[in-house]
Amino acid sequence: MAGTIRAQYPATLRPVRINCSGRVTPSLMMRAIGKGADGIVIGA
Amino acid sequence: MLQAARTPGLNLYTYSQVEEVTGFVGNFTVKIRKRARYVTNDCNGCGACFEVCPAFGYNEFNEGMDSRRAIYVSFAQAVPSLAQIDMERCIKCELCKGACEVDAIDFDQQDEIVEINVGSIVVATGWDEFEPPIGYLGYNKYPNIITQLKLERMLAPNGPTIGHLVRPSDGKEPKIILFIQCVGSRDLNMNTYCSSGVCCMISIKNSKLIKQHYPEADITVAYMDMRAAGKDYEEYFTLSRKEGIKYIRTNISRIKEDPITHNLKIVMQNTLGSSGLKELEYELVVLSASMVPATDVKKIGKMLKLENSQDGFFKEFHARLNPIDTKIPGIVLAGVSQGPKSIVETIAQGRAAASSLARLMSKDKYRILLIRASVDKDRCAKCGLCELNCPYDAINLTDDGAEVNEIYCRGCGSCLANCPSEAITLRYYREPQYEKQIDAILEEV
């Protein structure tokens, strides 16, 4: 969806490919925040 | 069909039903019930038995417009040309046995279950004509309102009237005929889809046919939109208008029958003109009913684990990019089983289905991706949520935990997202792999 509506994202964003947004677990998000990420975007 | 019957290596199972399908691409086992014909293969289709059979009844092939005997060949060009006995009608007089010169009648024949092993399956279950509810547009209420299939049988040279057009009420030749389009289709209360312009083209064709036979016939087509999309179709439509067939864009407001003449009085308005509502009288009304999935097709869908689209036809892999394959490897769709379409498109899809399977079957090996779910059986709580959520029926709960069929599995990850005990992982997409990725990305922060 994000691609088909031509959504833009800042260059400071780092994508991680995941098969399905349902696969994103809280532990993964907490790990990223813990390692210093400022935020998380889930682009389904 | 005749050529198919003559091709060596091609086995036809007619008068048969698929009962069960198990296995996967390259290794399907199909159980086929060969229904008892009560006539052996020695039959040469001579028809001597029909003449002596005293049990008459409705002829399904001619839409009930004439009769057939209990022993019959389903239609004149049936392949193979074997007689069969309809046991619901047979009175077991055994007169046919005496008439048969090749001694082919066997009253003790039983249904036979054949098990065959196949590598791939083409689903070509076709369609049925939508049966309008009784009374809708006067259908089944007034005798002179028929559907397109009935007209088709009447106009056929081998049909019940040998190609003559007659009114069901009095057998007279109708002079003023109305076709009504979009019966049961493009209607939110019945079928929402358009039958791909097939009924439009059939009406144009049949009205031209009638005009050829009876040049003085006055034919009108009441339509919502004429959809003549396709090579040469628009020209065909234009030609029919030049021949004097009238097309009125309208909605039918009311149909009433004259009780004496059985003519139909129809109130409608040409929505492209300014003449207002008008009552017109017709001698025969033909309903162009929509195409619907063949009856019993749900059973086949269940057996093959196919999904249905909203309209009830089988769902393809992708409506635009891959309308041939299904989500199950080794099973492809051809023709109206996938959605309403004309003969041209059906042939194209049938050939595409064959070549899609040829690509698959010409190799010795079937390659699957390694991205598949795997179950840690020590952690599995056997709750069965994964089995419920799998869109491909790839997970089965066994006594020692969930089991993934790696051929069915597409690696979508629905099961692991739903697994409460986190027992399922996806190869290449496991937790530590994501953790490493996140760590590497955030190193520079």
Coordinates of C-alpha atoms in Angstrom, one line a residue:
Chain A
M1 CA 0.0 0.0 0.0
A2 CA 2.7 2.5 1.0
G3 CA 4.3 1.8 -2.4
T4 CA 1.1 2.1 -4.5
I5 CA 0.1 5.4 -2.9
R6 CA 3.7 6.6 -3.5
A7 CA 4.2 7.4 0.1
Q8 CA 7.6 9.1 0.8
Y9 CA 9.8 8.3 3.8
P10 CA 12.8 10.2 5.1
A11 CA 16.3 9.1 4.2
T12 CA 17.0 8.4 7.8
L13 CA 14.5 5.4 7.8
R14 CA 16.1 2.0 7.5
P15 CA 13.8 -0.8 6.1
V16 CA 13.7 -4.3 7.4
R17 CA 11.8 -6.7 5.1
I18 CA 9.3 -8.9 7.0
N19 CA 7.0 -11.3 5.2
C20 CA 3.9 -10.0 6.9
S21 CA 3.1 -7.1 9.3
G22 CA 1.6 -9.8 11.5
R23 CA 5.0 -11.2 12.0
V24 CA 6.2 -8.0 13.8
T25 CA 6.5 -8.9 17.5
P26 CA 6.7 -6.5 20.4
S27 CA 10.1 -7.9 21.3
L28 CA 11.5 -6.9 17.9
M29 CA 10.2 -3.4 18.3
M30 CA 11.5 -3.1 21.9
R31 CA 14.9 -4.3 20.7
A32 CA 15.0 -1.6 18.0
I33 CA 14.0 1.1 20.5
G34 CA 16.5 -0.2 23.0
K35 CA 19.3 0.0 20.4
G36 CA 18.6 3.7 19.8
A37 CA 15.8 3.9 17.2
D38 CA 13.7 7.0 17.5
G39 CA 10.5 5.3 16.2
I40 CA 9.1 2.5 14.1
V41 CA 6.9 2.6 11.0
I42 CA 5.1 -0.5 10.0
G43 CA 4.3 -0.1 6.3
A44 CA 1.9 -2.9 5.4
Chain B
M1 CA -14.7 -34.2 -28.0
L2 CA -14.7 -37.0 -30.6
Q3 CA -11.1 -36.3 -31.3
A4 CA -10.3 -36.4 -27.5
A5 CA -12.0 -39.8 -27.3
R6 CA -9.8 -41.1 -30.2
T7 CA -6.5 -39.8 -28.8
P8 CA -4.4 -42.6 -27.4
G9 CA -3.4 -41.9 -23.8
L10 CA -6.3 -39.7 -23.1
N11 CA -8.9 -41.4 -20.9
L12 CA -12.4 -40.0 -20.8
Y13 CA -14.6 -40.7 -17.8
T14 CA -18.1 -39.6 -18.8
Y15 CA -21.2 -40.0 -16.7
S16 CA -18.8 -39.9 -13.7
Q17 CA -18.2 -37.8 -10.7
V18 CA -15.0 -36.9 -8.8
E19 CA -15.5 -38.1 -5.2
E20 CA -12.2 -37.4 -3.5
V21 CA -8.9 -35.7 -4.2
T22 CA -5.9 -36.2 -2.0
G23 CA -2.2 -35.5 -2.4
F24 CA -0.3 -32.6 -3.9
V25 CA 1.3 -31.4 -7.1
G26 CA 2.8 -34.2 -9.1
N27 CA 1.1 -36.8 -7.0
F28 CA -2.7 -36.3 -6.7
T29 CA -4.9 -39.4 -6.1
V30 CA -8.4 -38.9 -7.5
K31 CA -11.3 -41.1 -6.8
I32 CA -13.9 -41.1 -9.6
R33 CA -17.3 -42.6 -9.3
K34 CA -18.3 -44.1 -12.7
R35 CA -22.0 -44.2 -12.5
A36 CA -23.7 -47.3 -13.7
R37 CA -25.2 -46.8 -17.1
Y38 CA -26.8 -50.3 -17.0
V39 CA -25.4 -50.6 -20.5
T40 CA -22.0 -52.1 -21.3
N41 CA -19.4 -50.7 -23.6
D42 CA -20.6 -53.1 -26.3
C43 CA -23.4 -50.6 -27.1
N44 CA -23.0 -49.1 -30.5
G45 CA -25.6 -46.4 -29.9
C46 CA -27.9 -47.7 -32.6
G47 CA -31.0 -46.6 -30.7
A48 CA -33.1 -49.8 -31.2
C49 CA -33.8 -49.9 -27.5
F50 CA -35.3 -46.3 -27.4
E51 CA -38.1 -47.3 -29.7
V52 CA -39.3 -50.1 -27.5
C53 CA -39.0 -48.3 -24.1
P54 CA -42.4 -47.4 -22.8
A55 CA -41.2 -45.1 -20.0
F56 CA -41.3 -41.4 -21.2
G57 CA -40.2 -38.3 -19.3
Y58 CA -38.8 -34.8 -19.4
N59 CA -35.8 -34.3 -21.7
E60 CA -33.3 -32.2 -19.8
F61 CA -31.2 -31.6 -22.9
N62 CA -34.0 -29.9 -24.7
E63 CA -35.0 -27.9 -21.5
G64 CA -38.1 -30.1 -21.1
M65 CA -39.6 -29.1 -24.4
D66 CA -39.8 -32.7 -25.6
S67 CA -39.6 -36.1 -24.0
R68 CA -37.1 -38.9 -23.9
R69 CA -37.3 -42.5 -22.8
A70 CA -35.9 -44.1 -19.7
I71 CA -33.2 -45.6 -21.9
Y72 CA -31.5 -42.9 -23.9
V73 CA -28.3 -41.3 -25.2
S74 CA -28.0 -37.9 -23.4
F75 CA -27.8 -36.0 -26.7
A76 CA -27.2 -36.7 -30.3
Q77 CA -23.5 -35.9 -30.4
A78 CA -22.7 -37.4 -27.0
V79 CA -19.2 -38.9 -26.7
P80 CA -19.0 -41.9 -26.3
S81 CA -22.2 -42.7 -28.1
L82 CA -23.5 -45.1 -25.4
A83 CA -27.0 -45.5 -24.2
Q84 CA -27.8 -45.2 -20.5
I85 CA -30.8 -46.1 -18.3
D86 CA -32.4 -43.6 -16.0
M87 CA -33.3 -45.9 -13.2
E88 CA -35.6 -43.3 -11.7
R89 CA -37.9 -43.7 -14.7
C90 CA -37.2 -47.3 -15.7
I91 CA -40.1 -49.6 -15.0
K92 CA -37.8 -52.7 -15.4
C93 CA -39.9 -54.2 -18.2
E94 CA -36.7 -55.3 -19.9
L95 CA -38.1 -54.7 -23.4
C96 CA -34.8 -53.0 -24.2
K97 CA -33.0 -56.2 -23.5
G98 CA -34.9 -58.0 -26.2
A99 CA -34.4 -55.2 -28.7
C100 CA -30.6 -54.9 -28.2
E101 CA -28.8 -56.7 -30.9
V102 CA -25.4 -56.7 -29.3
D103 CA -26.7 -57.8 -25.9
A104 CA -25.3 -54.7 -24.1
I105 CA -27.9 -54.2 -21.5
D106 CA -27.0 -55.2 -18.0
F107 CA -29.5 -54.5 -15.2
D108 CA -27.0 -55.7 -12.5
Q109 CA -24.4 -53.1 -13.3
Q110 CA -23.1 -51.2 -10.2
D111 CA -21.4 -47.8 -9.7
E112 CA -17.6 -48.3 -10.1
I113 CA -15.0 -46.4 -8.1
V114 CA -11.8 -45.8 -10.1
E115 CA -8.7 -44.5 -8.4
I116 CA -6.2 -42.7 -10.7
N117 CA -2.9 -41.0 -10.0
V118 CA -2.4 -37.7 -11.7
G119 CA 0.2 -35.0 -11.6
S120 CA -1.9 -32.0 -12.1
I121 CA -5.6 -31.0 -12.4
V122 CA -7.5 -28.6 -14.7
V123 CA -10.8 -27.4 -13.2
A124 CA -13.2 -26.7 -16.1
T125 CA -16.5 -27.0 -14.4
G126 CA -18.4 -24.6 -16.7
W127 CA -21.6 -22.8 -15.9
D128 CA -25.3 -23.0 -15.7
E129 CA -27.9 -20.5 -16.8
F130 CA -29.3 -18.4 -13.9
E131 CA -32.8 -19.6 -13.1
P132 CA -34.9 -16.5 -12.4
P133 CA -37.2 -16.7 -9.3
I134 CA -40.8 -17.7 -10.2
G135 CA -42.7 -14.7 -11.2
Y136 CA -39.7 -12.5 -11.7
L137 CA -40.3 -10.7 -15.0
G138 CA -43.2 -13.2 -15.4
Y139 CA -40.9 -16.2 -15.6
N140 CA -42.6 -19.5 -15.0
K141 CA -45.8 -17.6 -14.6
Y142 CA -46.7 -16.7 -18.2
P143 CA -46.0 -19.5 -20.8
N144 CA -44.6 -17.2 -23.4
I145 CA -41.6 -16.0 -21.4
I146 CA -38.7 -18.2 -21.9
T147 CA -35.0 -18.1 -21.2
Q148 CA -32.2 -17.8 -23.7
L149 CA -31.2 -21.5 -23.4
K150 CA -34.7 -22.6 -24.3
L151 CA -34.7 -20.3 -27.4
E152 CA -31.2 -21.7 -28.2
R153 CA -32.6 -25.3 -28.2
M154 CA -35.6 -24.2 -30.3
L155 CA -33.4 -22.6 -32.9
A156 CA -31.1 -25.7 -33.1
P157 CA -31.7 -27.9 -36.1
N158 CA -31.6 -30.9 -33.9
G159 CA -33.8 -29.4 -31.2
P160 CA -37.4 -30.2 -30.2
T161 CA -38.9 -28.1 -33.0
I162 CA -36.3 -28.9 -35.6
G163 CA -35.2 -25.2 -35.7
H164 CA -38.7 -23.7 -35.9
L165 CA -39.5 -20.9 -33.5
V166 CA -42.8 -21.5 -31.8
R167 CA -44.6 -20.0 -28.8
P168 CA -45.0 -22.4 -25.9
S169 CA -48.6 -21.3 -25.3
D170 CA -50.1 -22.2 -28.7
G171 CA -47.3 -23.4 -30.9
K172 CA -47.7 -20.5 -33.3
E173 CA -44.9 -18.6 -34.9
P174 CA -44.3 -15.4 -32.9
K175 CA -44.0 -12.2 -35.0
I176 CA -43.2 -9.6 -32.3
I177 CA -40.3 -10.7 -30.0
L178 CA -38.6 -9.0 -27.1
F179 CA -35.3 -9.9 -25.6
I180 CA -34.7 -8.7 -22.0
Q181 CA -31.0 -8.3 -21.0
C182 CA -29.3 -8.5 -17.7
V183 CA -31.8 -10.9 -16.0
G184 CA -30.3 -11.7 -12.7
S185 CA -27.0 -9.9 -13.4
R186 CA -25.8 -6.4 -12.7
D187 CA -28.4 -6.5 -10.0
L188 CA -27.5 -5.9 -6.4
N189 CA -30.2 -8.3 -5.2
M190 CA -29.2 -11.2 -7.4
N191 CA -25.8 -11.4 -9.1
T192 CA -23.8 -8.3 -9.0
Y193 CA -21.5 -9.1 -11.9
C194 CA -21.9 -8.7 -15.6
S195 CA -21.7 -12.0 -17.5
S196 CA -18.9 -10.6 -19.6
G197 CA -21.1 -9.5 -22.4
V198 CA -21.9 -13.1 -23.3
C199 CA -25.7 -12.6 -23.0
C200 CA -25.5 -9.4 -25.1
M201 CA -23.8 -11.3 -27.9
I202 CA -26.2 -14.2 -27.6
S203 CA -29.1 -11.9 -28.0
I204 CA -27.6 -10.2 -31.0
K205 CA -26.8 -13.6 -32.5
N206 CA -30.3 -15.1 -31.8
S207 CA -32.1 -12.0 -33.0
K208 CA -30.1 -12.1 -36.2
L209 CA -30.9 -15.8 -36.6
I210 CA -34.6 -15.3 -36.1
K211 CA -34.5 -12.4 -38.6
Q212 CA -32.8 -14.6 -41.1
H213 CA -35.5 -17.3 -40.8
Y214 CA -38.4 -14.9 -40.6
P215 CA -37.5 -11.6 -42.2
E216 CA -40.9 -10.1 -41.3
A217 CA -40.2 -10.6 -37.5
D218 CA -40.2 -7.5 -35.4
I219 CA -37.5 -7.9 -32.8
T220 CA -36.6 -5.6 -30.0
V221 CA -33.8 -5.9 -27.4
A222 CA -34.4 -4.2 -24.1
Y223 CA -31.0 -3.5 -22.6
M224 CA -29.2 -1.7 -19.8
D225 CA -26.0 -1.3 -21.8
M226 CA -25.0 -3.3 -24.8
R227 CA -21.6 -4.7 -24.1
A228 CA -20.1 -5.8 -27.4
A229 CA -16.5 -5.7 -26.4
G230 CA -14.2 -8.0 -28.4
K231 CA -12.9 -8.5 -31.8
D232 CA -15.6 -7.9 -34.5
Y233 CA -18.3 -7.8 -31.8
E234 CA -19.2 -4.1 -32.3
E235 CA -19.4 -4.6 -36.0
Y236 CA -21.7 -7.5 -35.5
F237 CA -23.9 -5.3 -33.2
T238 CA -23.9 -2.5 -35.8
L239 CA -24.9 -5.0 -38.5
S240 CA -27.8 -6.3 -36.5
R241 CA -29.1 -2.8 -36.1
K242 CA -28.8 -2.3 -39.9
E243 CA -30.9 -5.4 -40.3
G244 CA -33.7 -3.7 -38.5
I245 CA -33.4 -5.1 -35.0
K246 CA -34.5 -2.5 -32.5
Y247 CA -32.5 -1.7 -29.4
I248 CA -34.1 0.1 -26.5
R249 CA -32.2 1.2 -23.4
T250 CA -34.8 0.7 -20.7
N251 CA -35.8 -0.9 -17.5
I252 CA -38.8 -3.1 -17.6
S253 CA -41.5 -1.5 -15.4
R254 CA -44.2 -4.1 -15.6
I255 CA -45.1 -7.3 -17.4
K256 CA -48.7 -8.4 -17.8
E257 CA -50.2 -11.1 -19.9
D258 CA -53.3 -10.9 -22.0
P259 CA -55.3 -13.8 -20.7
I260 CA -56.9 -14.6 -24.1
T261 CA -54.0 -14.3 -26.6
H262 CA -51.2 -15.0 -24.0
N263 CA -49.4 -12.0 -25.5
L264 CA -47.3 -10.0 -23.1
K265 CA -48.0 -6.3 -22.3
I266 CA -44.9 -4.6 -21.2
V267 CA -44.6 -1.2 -19.8
M268 CA -41.2 0.4 -20.3
Q269 CA -39.6 3.7 -21.1
N270 CA -36.8 4.5 -23.6
T271 CA -34.4 6.2 -21.2
L272 CA -32.5 7.7 -24.2
G273 CA -35.6 9.3 -25.6
S274 CA -38.3 11.6 -24.2
S275 CA -41.4 9.5 -25.1
G276 CA -42.2 8.6 -21.5
L277 CA -43.7 5.3 -20.4
K278 CA -45.2 3.2 -23.1
E279 CA -47.1 -0.1 -23.1
L280 CA -46.0 -2.4 -25.9
E281 CA -47.3 -5.8 -26.8
Y282 CA -45.1 -8.8 -27.6
E283 CA -45.8 -12.4 -28.6
L284 CA -42.7 -13.9 -27.1
V285 CA -40.3 -12.6 -24.5
V286 CA -36.8 -14.1 -24.1
L287 CA -34.9 -13.5 -20.9
S288 CA -31.2 -13.2 -21.2
A289 CA -30.3 -14.7 -17.8
S290 CA -26.8 -14.4 -16.4
M291 CA -24.1 -17.1 -16.2
V292 CA -23.8 -18.7 -12.7
P293 CA -21.3 -21.4 -11.5
A294 CA -22.3 -24.9 -12.3
T295 CA -24.4 -26.6 -9.6
D296 CA -22.4 -28.9 -7.3
V297 CA -19.3 -26.9 -8.0
K298 CA -19.0 -26.2 -4.3
K299 CA -18.3 -29.9 -3.6
I300 CA -15.4 -29.8 -6.1
G301 CA -14.1 -26.6 -4.5
K302 CA -14.1 -28.2 -1.1
M303 CA -12.4 -31.3 -2.4
L304 CA -9.6 -29.3 -4.1
K305 CA -9.5 -26.7 -1.3
L306 CA -10.1 -23.9 -3.8
E307 CA -11.2 -20.5 -2.7
N308 CA -14.2 -18.8 -4.2
S309 CA -14.5 -15.2 -5.4
Q310 CA -17.4 -13.1 -4.1
D311 CA -19.4 -14.0 -7.2
G312 CA -19.1 -17.8 -6.5
F313 CA -16.7 -18.6 -9.3
F314 CA -13.3 -20.1 -8.3
K315 CA -10.7 -17.7 -7.3
E316 CA -7.6 -17.4 -9.4
F317 CA -4.0 -16.7 -8.2
H318 CA -4.3 -13.1 -9.2
A319 CA -7.3 -11.5 -10.9
R320 CA -5.2 -9.6 -13.4
L321 CA -1.7 -11.0 -13.4
N322 CA -2.4 -14.7 -13.2
P323 CA -6.0 -15.6 -13.9
I324 CA -5.1 -19.2 -14.8
D325 CA -3.3 -20.8 -11.8
T326 CA -4.9 -21.3 -8.4
K327 CA -3.2 -20.8 -5.1
I328 CA -2.7 -24.5 -5.0
P329 CA 0.3 -25.7 -7.1
G330 CA -0.7 -28.1 -9.8
I331 CA -4.4 -27.0 -10.0
V332 CA -5.3 -24.6 -12.8
L333 CA -8.6 -23.1 -14.0
A334 CA -10.1 -23.0 -17.4
G335 CA -13.2 -21.3 -18.7
V336 CA -16.2 -20.1 -16.8
S337 CA -15.1 -22.0 -13.7
Q338 CA -13.0 -18.9 -13.0
G339 CA -15.5 -16.3 -14.1
P340 CA -18.0 -15.6 -16.9
K341 CA -16.4 -15.4 -20.3
S342 CA -17.1 -16.0 -24.0
I343 CA -15.9 -19.0 -26.1
V344 CA -12.9 -17.0 -27.4
E345 CA -11.6 -16.3 -23.9
T346 CA -12.4 -19.8 -22.8
I347 CA -10.3 -21.3 -25.5
A348 CA -7.5 -18.9 -24.7
Q349 CA -7.6 -19.7 -21.1
G350 CA -7.9 -23.5 -21.7
R351 CA -4.7 -23.3 -23.8
A352 CA -3.0 -21.2 -21.2
A353 CA -4.0 -23.7 -18.5
A354 CA -2.5 -26.5 -20.6
S355 CA 0.8 -24.7 -21.1
S356 CA 1.0 -23.6 -17.5
L357 CA 0.8 -27.3 -16.6
A358 CA 3.1 -28.4 -19.4
R359 CA 5.8 -26.1 -17.9
L360 CA 5.2 -27.8 -14.6
M361 CA 4.9 -31.4 -15.7
S362 CA 7.7 -31.4 -18.3
K363 CA 10.3 -31.3 -15.5
D364 CA 11.3 -34.2 -13.4
K365 CA 11.5 -32.1 -10.2
Y366 CA 9.3 -29.6 -8.6
R367 CA 11.2 -26.8 -7.0
I368 CA 9.9 -25.3 -3.8
L369 CA 11.3 -22.3 -1.9
L370 CA 13.0 -22.9 1.4
I371 CA 11.0 -20.2 3.0
R372 CA 8.6 -22.5 4.8
A373 CA 7.2 -22.7 8.3
S374 CA 8.7 -25.2 10.7
V375 CA 7.3 -26.3 14.0
D376 CA 9.3 -26.9 17.2
K377 CA 7.2 -29.8 18.4
D378 CA 8.6 -29.5 22.0
R379 CA 7.0 -26.1 22.3
C380 CA 3.8 -26.9 20.4
A381 CA 0.7 -26.8 22.7
K382 CA -1.5 -28.5 20.0
C383 CA -4.0 -25.7 20.2
G384 CA -4.7 -25.9 16.4
L385 CA -4.8 -22.2 15.8
C386 CA -2.2 -22.5 13.0
E387 CA -4.3 -25.2 11.3
L388 CA -7.3 -22.8 11.4
N389 CA -5.4 -19.8 10.1
C390 CA -3.5 -21.4 7.3
P391 CA -4.9 -20.2 4.0
Y392 CA -3.2 -23.0 2.1
D393 CA -4.3 -26.0 4.3
A394 CA -0.6 -26.7 4.8
I395 CA -0.7 -27.4 8.6
N396 CA -2.3 -30.5 10.2
L397 CA -2.5 -31.1 13.9
T398 CA -1.1 -34.6 14.7
D399 CA -0.8 -36.3 18.1
D400 CA 2.8 -35.0 18.6
G401 CA 2.2 -31.5 17.4
A402 CA 1.5 -29.5 14.3
E403 CA 2.9 -30.8 11.1
V404 CA 3.7 -28.6 8.1
N405 CA 3.3 -29.9 4.5
E406 CA 6.2 -28.1 2.9
I407 CA 4.7 -28.4 -0.6
Y408 CA 1.5 -26.7 0.3
C409 CA 3.2 -24.1 2.6
R410 CA 3.8 -20.8 0.9
G411 CA 5.8 -19.2 3.7
C412 CA 3.3 -16.5 4.4
G413 CA 3.9 -16.6 8.2
S414 CA 0.2 -16.5 9.2
C415 CA 0.7 -19.5 11.4
L416 CA 3.7 -18.1 13.4
A417 CA 2.0 -14.8 14.0
N418 CA -0.9 -16.7 15.5
C419 CA 1.0 -19.3 17.5
P420 CA 0.6 -18.4 21.2
S421 CA 3.4 -20.6 22.2
E422 CA 5.8 -19.3 19.6
A423 CA 6.6 -22.8 18.4
I424 CA 6.5 -22.0 14.7
T425 CA 9.3 -20.2 12.8
L426 CA 9.8 -19.4 9.2
R427 CA 13.1 -20.4 7.7
Y428 CA 15.3 -17.4 6.9
Y429 CA 13.0 -15.2 8.9
R430 CA 13.6 -16.3 12.4
E431 CA 13.8 -14.1 15.4
P432 CA 17.6 -14.0 15.8
Q433 CA 17.9 -13.1 12.1
Y434 CA 15.7 -10.1 12.5
E435 CA 17.5 -9.2 15.7
K436 CA 20.9 -9.3 13.9
Q437 CA 19.4 -7.1 11.1
I438 CA 18.1 -4.5 13.6
D439 CA 21.4 -4.5 15.5
A440 CA 23.4 -3.9 12.3
I441 CA 21.1 -1.1 11.1
L442 CA 21.3 0.6 14.5
E443 CA 25.1 0.2 14.9
E444 CA 25.7 3.6 13.4
V445 CA 23.3 5.4 15.8

